[in-house]
Coordinates of C-alpha atoms in Angstrom, one line a residue:
M3 CA 130.0 96.3 90.1
K4 CA 129.2 93.8 93.0
R5 CA 126.4 92.4 91.0
Y6 CA 128.7 91.6 88.0
I7 CA 131.3 90.1 90.4
F8 CA 128.7 88.0 91.9
I9 CA 127.4 86.8 88.5
L10 CA 130.9 85.8 87.3
F11 CA 131.7 83.9 90.4
T12 CA 128.4 82.2 90.5
F13 CA 129.1 81.0 87.0
C14 CA 132.6 80.0 87.7
F15 CA 131.8 77.8 90.8
S16 CA 128.6 76.3 89.2
A17 CA 130.6 75.3 86.1
T18 CA 133.5 73.8 88.1
S19 CA 131.1 71.8 90.4
M20 CA 129.5 70.5 87.4
L21 CA 132.8 69.5 85.7
A22 CA 133.9 67.7 89.1
Q23 CA 130.9 65.3 88.6
L24 CA 132.4 63.8 85.3
D25 CA 133.6 60.2 85.7
S26 CA 136.7 60.1 83.3
I27 CA 139.7 62.1 84.6
Q28 CA 142.6 63.4 82.6
N29 CA 146.0 62.7 83.6
L30 CA 147.5 66.0 85.1
D31 CA 150.4 67.5 83.6
E32 CA 153.8 67.4 85.4
V33 CA 154.7 70.9 84.2
V34 CA 152.2 73.6 84.4
V35 CA 152.0 76.9 82.5
V36 CA 149.5 79.2 83.5
D37 CA 149.3 81.2 80.1
T38 CA 147.8 78.5 78.1
K39 CA 146.4 80.9 75.5
L40 CA 150.0 81.5 74.3
T41 CA 150.8 77.8 73.9
K42 CA 147.6 76.5 72.4
Y43 CA 145.9 79.3 70.5
S44 CA 148.7 80.9 68.7
E45 CA 149.3 78.5 65.8
G46 CA 149.4 81.1 63.0
F47 CA 151.5 83.6 64.9
K48 CA 155.2 84.1 65.1
V49 CA 156.1 82.9 68.6
K50 CA 159.8 83.1 69.9
S51 CA 161.1 81.9 73.2
I52 CA 164.3 83.3 74.7
S53 CA 166.7 80.5 75.8
D54 CA 168.1 80.7 79.4
S55 CA 171.5 81.0 77.8
L56 CA 170.7 84.1 76.1
T57 CA 169.0 85.6 79.0
S58 CA 172.2 85.1 81.2
R59 CA 174.3 87.2 78.8
N60 CA 172.2 90.3 79.2
N61 CA 170.4 89.8 82.6
T62 CA 170.6 93.5 83.9
S63 CA 167.3 94.2 82.3
L64 CA 164.6 93.0 79.9
T65 CA 165.7 95.8 77.7
D66 CA 169.2 94.3 77.3
V67 CA 167.9 90.9 76.6
L68 CA 165.5 91.9 74.0
R69 CA 167.6 94.5 72.3
F70 CA 170.3 92.0 71.4
N71 CA 168.0 89.0 70.7
S72 CA 164.8 90.3 68.9
S73 CA 163.7 92.6 66.3
I74 CA 161.9 95.0 69.0
Y75 CA 163.6 98.4 69.0
F76 CA 164.2 100.2 72.4
K77 CA 164.1 104.0 72.9
E78 CA 166.2 104.2 76.2
N79 CA 166.7 107.6 77.9
G80 CA 170.3 106.7 78.7
Y81 CA 171.4 103.5 80.0
G82 CA 169.3 102.1 82.8
M83 CA 166.7 104.9 82.5
V84 CA 163.1 104.6 81.2
S85 CA 163.1 102.2 78.3
S86 CA 160.1 102.1 75.8
P87 CA 159.7 99.4 73.0
S88 CA 158.7 99.9 69.6
F89 CA 157.2 96.7 68.2
R90 CA 157.0 96.7 64.4
G91 CA 156.9 100.5 64.4
T92 CA 154.1 100.9 67.0
N93 CA 154.4 103.0 70.0
A94 CA 155.3 101.7 73.6
S95 CA 151.7 101.6 74.8
Q96 CA 150.8 99.4 71.8
T97 CA 153.1 96.7 73.2
A98 CA 151.6 94.5 75.8
V99 CA 153.6 92.8 78.7
I100 CA 152.0 89.6 79.9
W101 CA 152.8 88.3 83.1
N102 CA 151.5 84.6 83.5
G103 CA 148.7 85.4 81.2
I104 CA 147.7 88.9 82.7
S105 CA 148.7 92.1 81.2
I106 CA 150.9 94.2 83.6
N107 CA 151.0 97.5 81.5
S108 CA 150.6 100.6 83.5
S109 CA 147.0 102.0 83.8
L110 CA 148.5 105.3 84.3
N111 CA 150.5 105.7 80.9
G112 CA 149.7 102.3 79.2
Q113 CA 153.4 101.4 78.9
T114 CA 155.8 99.0 80.6
D115 CA 159.3 100.3 81.5
F116 CA 161.4 97.4 80.2
N117 CA 164.2 98.6 82.7
I118 CA 162.3 97.6 85.5
I119 CA 161.7 94.0 84.7
V120 CA 164.3 91.5 85.8
P121 CA 164.6 88.8 83.4
N122 CA 165.8 86.3 86.0
A123 CA 162.4 86.5 87.7
A124 CA 160.8 84.6 84.9
D125 CA 161.3 81.0 83.9
Q126 CA 160.2 81.6 80.4
I127 CA 160.4 84.8 78.1
T128 CA 158.4 84.7 74.8
I129 CA 157.7 87.0 72.2
R130 CA 154.5 86.7 70.2
S131 CA 154.4 89.0 67.1
G132 CA 151.2 90.5 65.6
G133 CA 147.9 91.6 67.2
G134 CA 146.8 90.0 70.4
S135 CA 144.0 92.1 71.7
V136 CA 141.5 89.4 71.5
Q137 CA 143.5 87.1 73.9
Y138 CA 145.1 89.8 76.1
G139 CA 143.1 93.0 75.8
S140 CA 144.1 96.6 75.3
G141 CA 147.5 97.5 73.9
A142 CA 148.6 94.2 72.2
I143 CA 148.7 95.8 68.7
G144 CA 152.4 95.4 67.7
G145 CA 152.8 92.3 69.7
S146 CA 153.3 91.1 73.2
V147 CA 156.1 89.9 75.5
H148 CA 155.3 87.2 77.8
L149 CA 156.8 86.5 81.2
N150 CA 155.9 83.1 82.5
N151 CA 156.6 81.0 85.6
T152 CA 156.4 77.3 85.4
I153 CA 155.2 75.0 88.0
S154 CA 156.9 71.5 87.8
F155 CA 155.8 68.5 89.8
R156 CA 158.9 66.5 89.5
K157 CA 161.1 65.6 92.4
A158 CA 163.9 68.2 92.6
Q159 CA 166.0 70.4 94.9
R160 CA 167.9 73.0 93.1
N161 CA 169.7 76.4 94.2
E162 CA 171.6 78.8 92.2
L163 CA 173.7 81.8 93.2
E164 CA 175.1 84.4 90.9
L165 CA 177.4 87.3 91.9
S166 CA 178.8 89.7 89.5
Y167 CA 180.7 93.0 89.4
G168 CA 181.7 95.4 86.7
S169 CA 182.3 98.9 85.5
Y170 CA 180.8 101.9 86.9
E171 CA 180.6 100.0 90.1
A172 CA 178.0 97.9 88.9
S173 CA 177.1 94.8 91.2
K174 CA 174.5 92.2 90.9
F175 CA 173.1 89.4 93.1
N176 CA 170.8 86.7 92.0
F177 CA 169.7 83.7 94.1
K178 CA 167.2 81.1 93.0
S179 CA 165.8 78.2 94.9
I180 CA 163.4 75.3 93.8
T181 CA 161.9 72.5 96.0
S182 CA 159.2 70.1 94.4
N183 CA 157.8 66.6 94.4
K184 CA 154.8 65.1 92.8
H185 CA 152.4 67.1 94.9
L186 CA 154.0 70.3 95.9
Y187 CA 156.3 73.0 94.1
S188 CA 157.9 76.1 95.6
S189 CA 160.4 78.4 94.1
V190 CA 161.8 81.7 95.4
N191 CA 164.1 84.1 93.4
V192 CA 165.9 87.4 94.8
N193 CA 167.6 89.8 92.4
Y194 CA 169.5 92.9 93.4
I195 CA 171.3 95.2 91.0
N196 CA 173.2 98.3 91.8
S197 CA 175.1 100.8 89.6
I198 CA 176.6 104.4 89.9
N199 CA 176.3 104.3 86.2
D200 CA 178.7 107.2 85.8
Y201 CA 180.2 106.0 82.2
K202 CA 182.5 108.6 80.3
Y203 CA 181.0 109.9 77.1
I204 CA 183.3 109.0 74.4
N205 CA 185.4 111.9 72.7
K206 CA 183.9 114.3 74.9
E207 CA 185.0 115.9 78.3
L208 CA 181.8 114.7 80.0
K209 CA 180.5 111.8 81.8
N210 CA 176.9 110.5 82.5
E211 CA 175.9 112.6 85.8
N212 CA 173.0 111.7 88.0
G213 CA 172.5 108.3 86.6
A214 CA 172.6 106.0 89.5
F215 CA 170.1 103.2 89.9
Q216 CA 169.3 100.3 92.1
K217 CA 166.6 97.7 91.8
L218 CA 165.4 94.9 94.0
N219 CA 163.1 92.0 92.7
V220 CA 161.7 89.2 95.0
G221 CA 159.5 86.5 93.4
Y222 CA 157.7 83.6 94.9
N223 CA 155.8 80.6 93.2
F224 CA 153.9 77.9 94.6
G225 CA 151.9 74.9 93.4
A226 CA 149.9 72.1 94.9
R227 CA 148.5 69.1 93.1
F228 CA 145.7 66.9 94.7
S229 CA 143.2 64.5 92.8
N230 CA 142.4 66.3 89.6
H231 CA 143.0 69.9 91.0
I232 CA 145.9 72.2 90.7
L233 CA 146.4 75.2 92.9
T234 CA 149.1 77.8 91.9
W235 CA 150.2 81.1 93.4
N236 CA 152.5 83.7 91.5
S237 CA 153.8 86.5 93.4
N238 CA 156.3 89.3 92.5
Y239 CA 157.5 92.5 94.3
F240 CA 159.7 95.1 92.6
Y241 CA 161.4 98.2 94.2
G242 CA 163.3 100.8 92.0
D243 CA 165.3 103.9 92.8
R244 CA 166.6 105.8 89.9
D245 CA 168.3 109.2 89.3
F246 CA 167.3 110.3 85.8
S247 CA 170.5 111.2 84.1
S248 CA 171.5 114.5 82.4
T249 CA 171.9 114.9 78.8
I250 CA 174.8 116.5 76.9
T251 CA 173.2 119.9 76.7
A252 CA 171.0 120.0 80.2
P253 CA 171.9 118.9 83.7
S254 CA 169.5 116.9 85.9
N255 CA 169.0 116.2 89.6
N256 CA 165.8 114.2 89.2
N257 CA 164.8 111.1 91.1
Y258 CA 162.2 108.4 90.6
K259 CA 161.2 105.6 92.8
D260 CA 158.6 103.0 91.9
V261 CA 157.0 100.1 93.6
T262 CA 155.1 97.2 91.9
T263 CA 153.6 94.1 93.3
R264 CA 151.7 91.3 91.5
N265 CA 149.9 88.4 92.9
L266 CA 147.9 85.8 91.1
L267 CA 145.9 82.8 92.5
T268 CA 144.8 80.0 90.0
W269 CA 142.7 76.9 90.7
T270 CA 142.7 74.5 87.7
M271 CA 140.5 71.3 87.5
N272 CA 140.9 68.8 84.7
S273 CA 138.5 66.3 83.5
N274 CA 138.3 64.2 80.3
Q275 CA 137.0 66.9 78.0
F276 CA 137.4 70.0 80.0
I277 CA 139.9 72.3 81.8
S278 CA 138.5 74.8 84.2
K279 CA 140.4 77.6 85.5
V280 CA 139.4 80.3 88.1
K281 CA 141.9 83.2 88.6
G282 CA 142.2 86.0 91.1
A283 CA 144.8 88.6 90.9
H284 CA 145.7 92.0 92.4
L285 CA 148.3 94.3 90.8
F286 CA 149.7 97.4 92.5
E287 CA 151.9 100.2 91.1
R288 CA 153.1 103.3 92.6
Y289 CA 155.6 105.9 91.5
R290 CA 157.1 109.0 93.2
Y291 CA 158.9 111.6 91.0
F292 CA 161.3 114.2 92.6
P293 CA 162.0 117.1 90.3
D294 CA 165.1 117.9 92.7
K295 CA 166.1 114.9 94.7
D296 CA 167.6 117.1 97.5
N297 CA 164.1 118.6 98.1
L298 CA 161.4 116.4 99.5
Q299 CA 158.6 117.6 97.1
F300 CA 157.4 115.1 94.7
S301 CA 154.4 114.0 92.5
E302 CA 153.1 110.8 92.7
G303 CA 150.5 108.3 91.3
K304 CA 149.3 104.8 92.1
T305 CA 146.9 102.0 90.8
N306 CA 145.1 99.0 92.2
T307 CA 144.0 96.5 89.8
Y308 CA 141.7 93.7 90.8
I309 CA 141.0 90.7 88.4
A310 CA 138.4 87.9 88.4
D311 CA 138.8 85.5 85.5
Y312 CA 137.1 82.0 84.6
S313 CA 137.9 80.1 81.5
L314 CA 136.9 76.9 80.4
D315 CA 138.7 74.8 77.7
Y316 CA 136.4 72.4 75.8
F317 CA 138.0 69.5 73.9
A318 CA 135.1 68.4 71.4
S319 CA 137.7 65.9 69.7
E320 CA 141.4 65.4 69.2
K321 CA 141.2 67.9 66.5
L322 CA 138.7 70.5 67.8
K323 CA 138.9 72.6 71.0
F324 CA 137.3 75.6 72.2
N325 CA 138.2 78.2 75.1
A326 CA 135.6 80.4 76.6
T327 CA 136.6 83.1 79.1
L328 CA 134.8 85.9 81.4
N329 CA 137.0 88.5 82.7
Y330 CA 136.2 91.1 85.2
T331 CA 138.8 93.8 85.9
F332 CA 138.5 96.9 88.2
I333 CA 141.0 99.6 88.3
E334 CA 141.5 102.4 90.8
G335 CA 143.9 105.0 90.1
K336 CA 144.9 108.1 92.1
G337 CA 147.7 110.7 91.6
S338 CA 149.0 114.2 92.0
N339 CA 147.9 115.0 88.4
I340 CA 144.7 112.7 87.8
G341 CA 142.8 112.9 90.9
S342 CA 140.9 109.7 91.9
N343 CA 139.3 107.6 89.2
Q344 CA 138.0 104.1 88.5
R345 CA 137.4 101.8 85.7
N346 CA 135.3 98.6 85.2
T347 CA 135.7 96.4 82.4
L348 CA 133.8 93.0 81.6
S349 CA 135.2 90.8 78.9
A350 CA 133.9 87.8 77.0
I351 CA 136.3 85.8 75.0
I352 CA 135.8 82.8 72.7
L353 CA 138.7 80.9 71.2
M354 CA 138.5 78.0 68.7
K355 CA 141.5 75.9 67.2
H356 CA 140.6 73.2 64.6
K357 CA 143.4 70.9 63.4
V358 CA 141.7 69.8 60.1
S359 CA 144.4 67.4 59.1
S360 CA 148.1 66.6 60.0
K361 CA 148.9 69.5 57.7
L362 CA 146.4 72.1 58.1
S363 CA 145.2 73.8 61.2
Y364 CA 143.4 77.1 62.0
G365 CA 141.9 79.3 64.7
V366 CA 139.0 81.8 65.1
N367 CA 139.0 84.2 68.3
V368 CA 136.4 86.8 69.1
R369 CA 136.4 89.3 72.3
Q370 CA 133.7 91.8 73.3
E371 CA 134.1 94.0 76.2
F372 CA 131.3 95.8 78.3
L373 CA 130.8 98.3 81.2
N374 CA 133.7 100.8 80.6
E375 CA 132.8 104.3 79.4
F376 CA 133.9 103.5 75.7
E377 CA 132.2 102.2 72.5
N378 CA 134.1 98.9 72.6
P379 CA 134.6 97.4 69.2
L380 CA 134.1 93.5 68.5
L381 CA 137.4 92.2 68.1
V382 CA 138.1 89.3 65.8
S383 CA 141.4 87.3 65.1
L384 CA 142.0 84.7 62.6
D385 CA 145.1 82.5 62.1
G386 CA 146.2 79.2 60.4
K387 CA 149.1 77.1 59.6
Y388 CA 149.7 74.9 56.5
Q389 CA 152.7 72.2 56.6
L390 CA 153.3 72.1 52.9
Q391 CA 156.5 70.0 53.3
P392 CA 158.0 68.4 56.4
W393 CA 160.6 71.1 56.1
Y394 CA 158.3 74.0 55.1
A395 CA 155.3 75.7 56.6
I396 CA 153.2 78.7 55.9
K397 CA 151.5 80.8 58.9
T398 CA 149.2 83.6 58.5
N399 CA 147.0 85.7 60.8
A400 CA 144.7 88.8 60.7
S401 CA 143.1 90.6 63.6
R402 CA 141.3 93.7 64.8
N403 CA 142.8 95.3 67.8
Y404 CA 142.5 98.2 70.2
R405 CA 143.9 100.5 72.9
V406 CA 141.7 102.3 75.5
P407 CA 142.9 105.7 76.7
T408 CA 144.9 105.6 79.9
F409 CA 144.4 107.4 83.0
N410 CA 146.8 110.1 82.1
D411 CA 145.1 110.7 78.7
L412 CA 141.8 111.1 80.3
Y413 CA 142.2 112.8 83.5
W414 CA 145.7 114.6 83.6
D415 CA 145.4 117.9 85.4
A416 CA 145.3 120.9 82.8
G417 CA 145.2 118.8 79.7
G418 CA 143.2 115.4 80.0
N419 CA 140.4 114.7 77.6
I420 CA 137.6 112.6 78.8
D421 CA 136.0 112.5 75.2
L422 CA 138.9 110.3 73.8
K423 CA 137.9 107.1 71.9
P424 CA 139.9 103.9 71.9
E425 CA 142.6 103.4 69.3
T426 CA 141.8 100.8 66.8
S427 CA 143.9 98.9 64.1
I428 CA 143.7 96.2 61.5
Q429 CA 146.7 94.0 60.9
A430 CA 147.7 91.0 58.8
E431 CA 150.6 88.7 58.6
I432 CA 152.1 86.0 56.5
G433 CA 155.0 83.9 57.6
N434 CA 157.3 81.3 56.0
V435 CA 159.0 78.7 58.2
F436 CA 161.7 76.6 57.0
N437 CA 163.0 73.6 59.4
F438 CA 166.0 71.6 58.5
S439 CA 168.0 69.2 60.8
D440 CA 170.4 71.8 62.0
W441 CA 169.0 75.0 60.6
E442 CA 165.8 77.0 61.0
L443 CA 164.8 80.0 59.0
S444 CA 161.7 82.2 59.1
L445 CA 160.5 85.1 56.9
N446 CA 157.5 87.2 57.8
G447 CA 155.7 90.1 56.2
F448 CA 153.2 92.3 58.2
Y449 CA 150.9 95.1 57.7
I450 CA 149.1 97.3 60.3
D451 CA 146.6 100.2 59.7
S452 CA 145.8 102.2 62.8
K453 CA 143.4 104.9 63.3
D454 CA 142.1 107.4 66.1
L455 CA 145.6 107.3 67.7
I456 CA 145.9 109.3 70.7
S457 CA 148.3 112.3 70.0
W458 CA 149.1 115.2 72.6
R459 CA 149.0 118.7 70.8
P460 CA 148.6 122.2 71.8
N461 CA 145.1 123.5 71.5
E462 CA 144.0 126.9 70.6
T463 CA 145.0 128.3 74.1
G464 CA 148.5 126.6 73.8
L465 CA 147.6 123.9 76.3
W466 CA 148.9 120.4 75.3
Q467 CA 145.9 118.0 75.1
P468 CA 145.4 114.6 73.8
I469 CA 143.2 114.0 70.7
N470 CA 142.1 111.3 68.4
I471 CA 143.9 112.4 65.1
A472 CA 146.9 110.3 64.1
E473 CA 146.4 107.5 61.4
T474 CA 149.3 105.4 60.8
E475 CA 150.4 102.6 58.3
N476 CA 153.0 100.1 59.2
Y477 CA 154.4 97.4 57.1
G478 CA 157.6 95.6 56.8
L479 CA 159.6 92.2 56.9
E480 CA 161.4 90.3 59.4
F481 CA 164.0 87.5 58.9
S482 CA 165.5 85.1 61.5
S483 CA 167.9 82.2 61.3
E484 CA 169.1 79.8 63.9
F485 CA 171.8 77.2 63.2
S486 CA 173.2 74.8 65.7
K487 CA 175.8 71.9 65.3
R488 CA 177.6 69.7 67.6
I489 CA 180.4 67.3 66.7
N490 CA 181.7 65.3 69.5
Q491 CA 182.9 67.8 72.2
H492 CA 182.5 70.9 69.8
A493 CA 179.2 72.8 69.7
L494 CA 178.5 75.8 67.4
S495 CA 175.5 78.0 67.0
L496 CA 174.6 81.1 65.0
L497 CA 171.5 83.2 65.4
M498 CA 170.6 86.2 63.2
S499 CA 167.7 88.5 62.7
Y500 CA 166.9 91.4 60.6
S501 CA 163.9 93.7 60.2
Y502 CA 162.7 96.2 57.8
T503 CA 160.0 98.6 59.1
K504 CA 158.1 101.4 57.5
A505 CA 155.8 103.2 59.9
I506 CA 154.2 106.2 58.3
N507 CA 152.1 109.1 59.8
K508 CA 149.4 109.5 57.2
E509 CA 148.8 113.1 58.1
K510 CA 152.5 114.2 57.3
N511 CA 153.5 111.2 55.0
K512 CA 156.7 110.8 57.2
Q513 CA 158.3 108.0 59.2
L514 CA 157.2 107.9 62.9
L515 CA 159.6 109.1 65.5
Y516 CA 162.2 106.7 66.9
V517 CA 161.3 104.0 64.6
P518 CA 164.5 102.6 62.5
F519 CA 164.0 101.3 59.1
H520 CA 166.6 98.7 59.8
K521 CA 167.5 96.7 62.7
A522 CA 169.8 93.5 62.7
T523 CA 171.2 91.2 65.7
G524 CA 173.7 88.4 65.5
L525 CA 175.1 86.0 68.0
L526 CA 177.9 83.4 67.5
Q527 CA 178.4 80.8 70.3
Y528 CA 181.1 78.2 70.4
Q529 CA 181.7 75.7 73.1
Y530 CA 184.6 73.1 73.6
K531 CA 184.4 70.8 76.6
N532 CA 184.2 73.3 79.7
I533 CA 185.0 76.5 77.7
S534 CA 182.5 78.7 75.8
F535 CA 182.6 81.8 73.9
N536 CA 180.1 84.2 72.5
Y537 CA 180.1 87.3 70.2
Q538 CA 177.0 89.6 70.1
L539 CA 176.3 92.2 67.4
L540 CA 173.6 94.8 67.2
Y541 CA 172.8 97.2 64.3
N542 CA 170.3 100.1 64.7
G543 CA 169.5 102.2 61.7
E544 CA 168.9 105.9 62.1
V545 CA 165.8 107.2 63.6
F546 CA 164.1 110.6 63.2
T547 CA 163.7 112.9 66.2
T548 CA 161.3 115.5 64.7
T549 CA 158.1 114.9 62.6
D550 CA 159.5 116.6 59.3
N551 CA 162.1 113.8 59.5
I552 CA 165.0 116.4 59.5
G553 CA 166.4 115.7 63.1
I554 CA 168.1 112.2 63.4
V555 CA 170.0 110.2 65.6
E556 CA 172.5 108.3 63.6
D557 CA 172.7 104.6 63.1
Y558 CA 175.4 102.4 65.0
L559 CA 176.8 99.0 65.3
V560 CA 178.0 97.6 68.7
S561 CA 179.1 94.3 69.8
N562 CA 179.8 92.4 73.0
L563 CA 182.2 89.6 73.7
G564 CA 181.6 87.0 76.4
L565 CA 183.9 84.0 77.8
E566 CA 182.7 81.4 80.3
Y567 CA 184.6 78.4 82.0
Q568 CA 182.9 75.7 83.9
L569 CA 184.9 74.1 86.8
N570 CA 184.7 70.4 87.3
T571 CA 183.5 69.9 90.7
N572 CA 181.6 66.9 92.2
K573 CA 178.8 68.6 94.2
T574 CA 178.8 72.2 93.3
P575 CA 179.1 73.2 89.4
I576 CA 180.9 76.5 89.3
T577 CA 180.8 78.8 86.3
L578 CA 183.3 81.6 85.9
G579 CA 182.8 84.2 83.2
G580 CA 183.0 87.8 82.0
N581 CA 181.7 90.1 79.2
I582 CA 183.3 93.0 77.5
N583 CA 180.3 95.2 76.5
N584 CA 180.7 97.7 73.4
L585 CA 183.9 95.9 72.5
F586 CA 185.3 98.5 70.0
N587 CA 184.5 101.6 72.1
I588 CA 181.9 103.0 69.7
Y589 CA 180.2 106.4 70.4
Y590 CA 176.5 106.0 69.8
E591 CA 173.1 107.6 71.2
N592 CA 169.9 105.8 71.5
V593 CA 168.1 109.0 72.2
A594 CA 169.1 112.4 71.0
Y595 CA 171.8 113.9 73.3
R596 CA 172.0 111.0 75.5
P597 CA 175.1 109.0 74.9
M598 CA 175.1 105.3 75.7
P599 CA 178.2 103.6 77.6
D600 CA 181.6 103.3 76.5
R601 CA 183.5 100.0 76.5
N602 CA 182.9 98.3 79.9
I603 CA 183.3 95.0 81.5
Q604 CA 181.5 92.5 83.7
I605 CA 182.8 89.4 85.7
F606 CA 180.6 86.8 87.2
I607 CA 180.7 83.6 89.4
N608 CA 177.7 81.2 89.3
F609 CA 177.2 78.4 91.8
K610 CA 174.6 75.7 91.3
F611 CA 174.0 73.4 94.4

């Protein structure tokens, strides 16, 4: 292992030193985004950014933000509990969450719980649909969600404080401070959320018991610019303490505590034709599960991930550019049920983008991994964009993607299977994008064929064990529309999305569990002078809860209403607002026997100074 790290860093610093000798120096950007693969090498992919205004309306968790503003479906075990995404019908471990260019999916179960991600901790939230294993590694099959922090070398001094309180004794505190000039950047954000979460079940003499949660998130970002170099540091700490709520049929006294830390150091050197980046990162996660919170006994698991990464962008011309990346990742996992295990992975990635003309561009991307104990497939991704008219473009992409087994899959006590193979998939997509002055439309069709999917099943002795058996076929359509218009002091916007997803288990020829055929979202916003109004709508079609497609969770339609007022002050802009969630008090379940909240309110005040 040490030999590979030495080779990697020798190559990094040799290349960087060589670049430093070039005479012609490129002007440095005032705004730095660490995840340049997303911005520069995704031309043929559907990429959607979530605006700050959308984030602020559903800022309790990333689940709330994306549930109402994307086609991703979330399986949530009661409000605030574990939340698992289904992106284009894939499972939770086939959706990658990328933090400043680094995958943060758990090495223990391969997933990210979207209820432990605080959206205000990110400056940009972006959804990239389609396969991304070439750029981002294991798990990016259905798509990826990107959480980026930007570094801006513009003179600024900004502070923001938001306080809110609502039903179920839910309170939130959010503070963010930014200080920057042309050489230095520093930002800190602190988020705290707490709720008893004891909502009543509509039309039932029950309430959500043992559902309290609290979470603390602290983030810090630093940047320094000198000569033709930029040094950045991104850091994030999260602590969560949740009781796992009861169902209609079974009480619960569980508790779950988790801690995650993320640190990323990046050194960027710019020259006339090259951009060189050296990254070092450390990710830590630990959980403790208490079957009975009144008892001190618990099970736990933790991982430490160390990443060394070197990338080189080469601009052969204004129309042709390349990126070559070497990445070494070492993961050490320990737990009550998995023992102590390690994994080493060395990855070589080459990306190419060619702008043939003002109308046509395409990309070719390749990834090969080494060292780990699996037979690693060669991953290839192709994408392109053709601008037929100023108002109409076609995007297309195709890729081979994969997911390696998790530590739980391989080493779980009395059930793990060390003979598992990586899951693989082939996917293709074509998209149509229409852009008019006030209106943007997109229509995408996708197809995903996956094999060797890992499925936990009872063996001949009755012991549950993971095996490579499942094969699935996913296909569907996604439609989205954004309209905005401003006339004098009136501003109106309308956002809509609809997705149809067919996700078939080939063995049974049945729809996969908890994958709705239909999902739709809508948002109407109106602003006049200092007053703004918004109305959100979410429709989730029925989902199946059994493999024979007999058990179902019924479809539901819920809506939220929001109102904001901006006070006219000279020095400190103040915004007062409130939201009514589940406006029409609809009874609905997201997971069987786990009702979601009744009508509830939230009020807030926001200061900017």
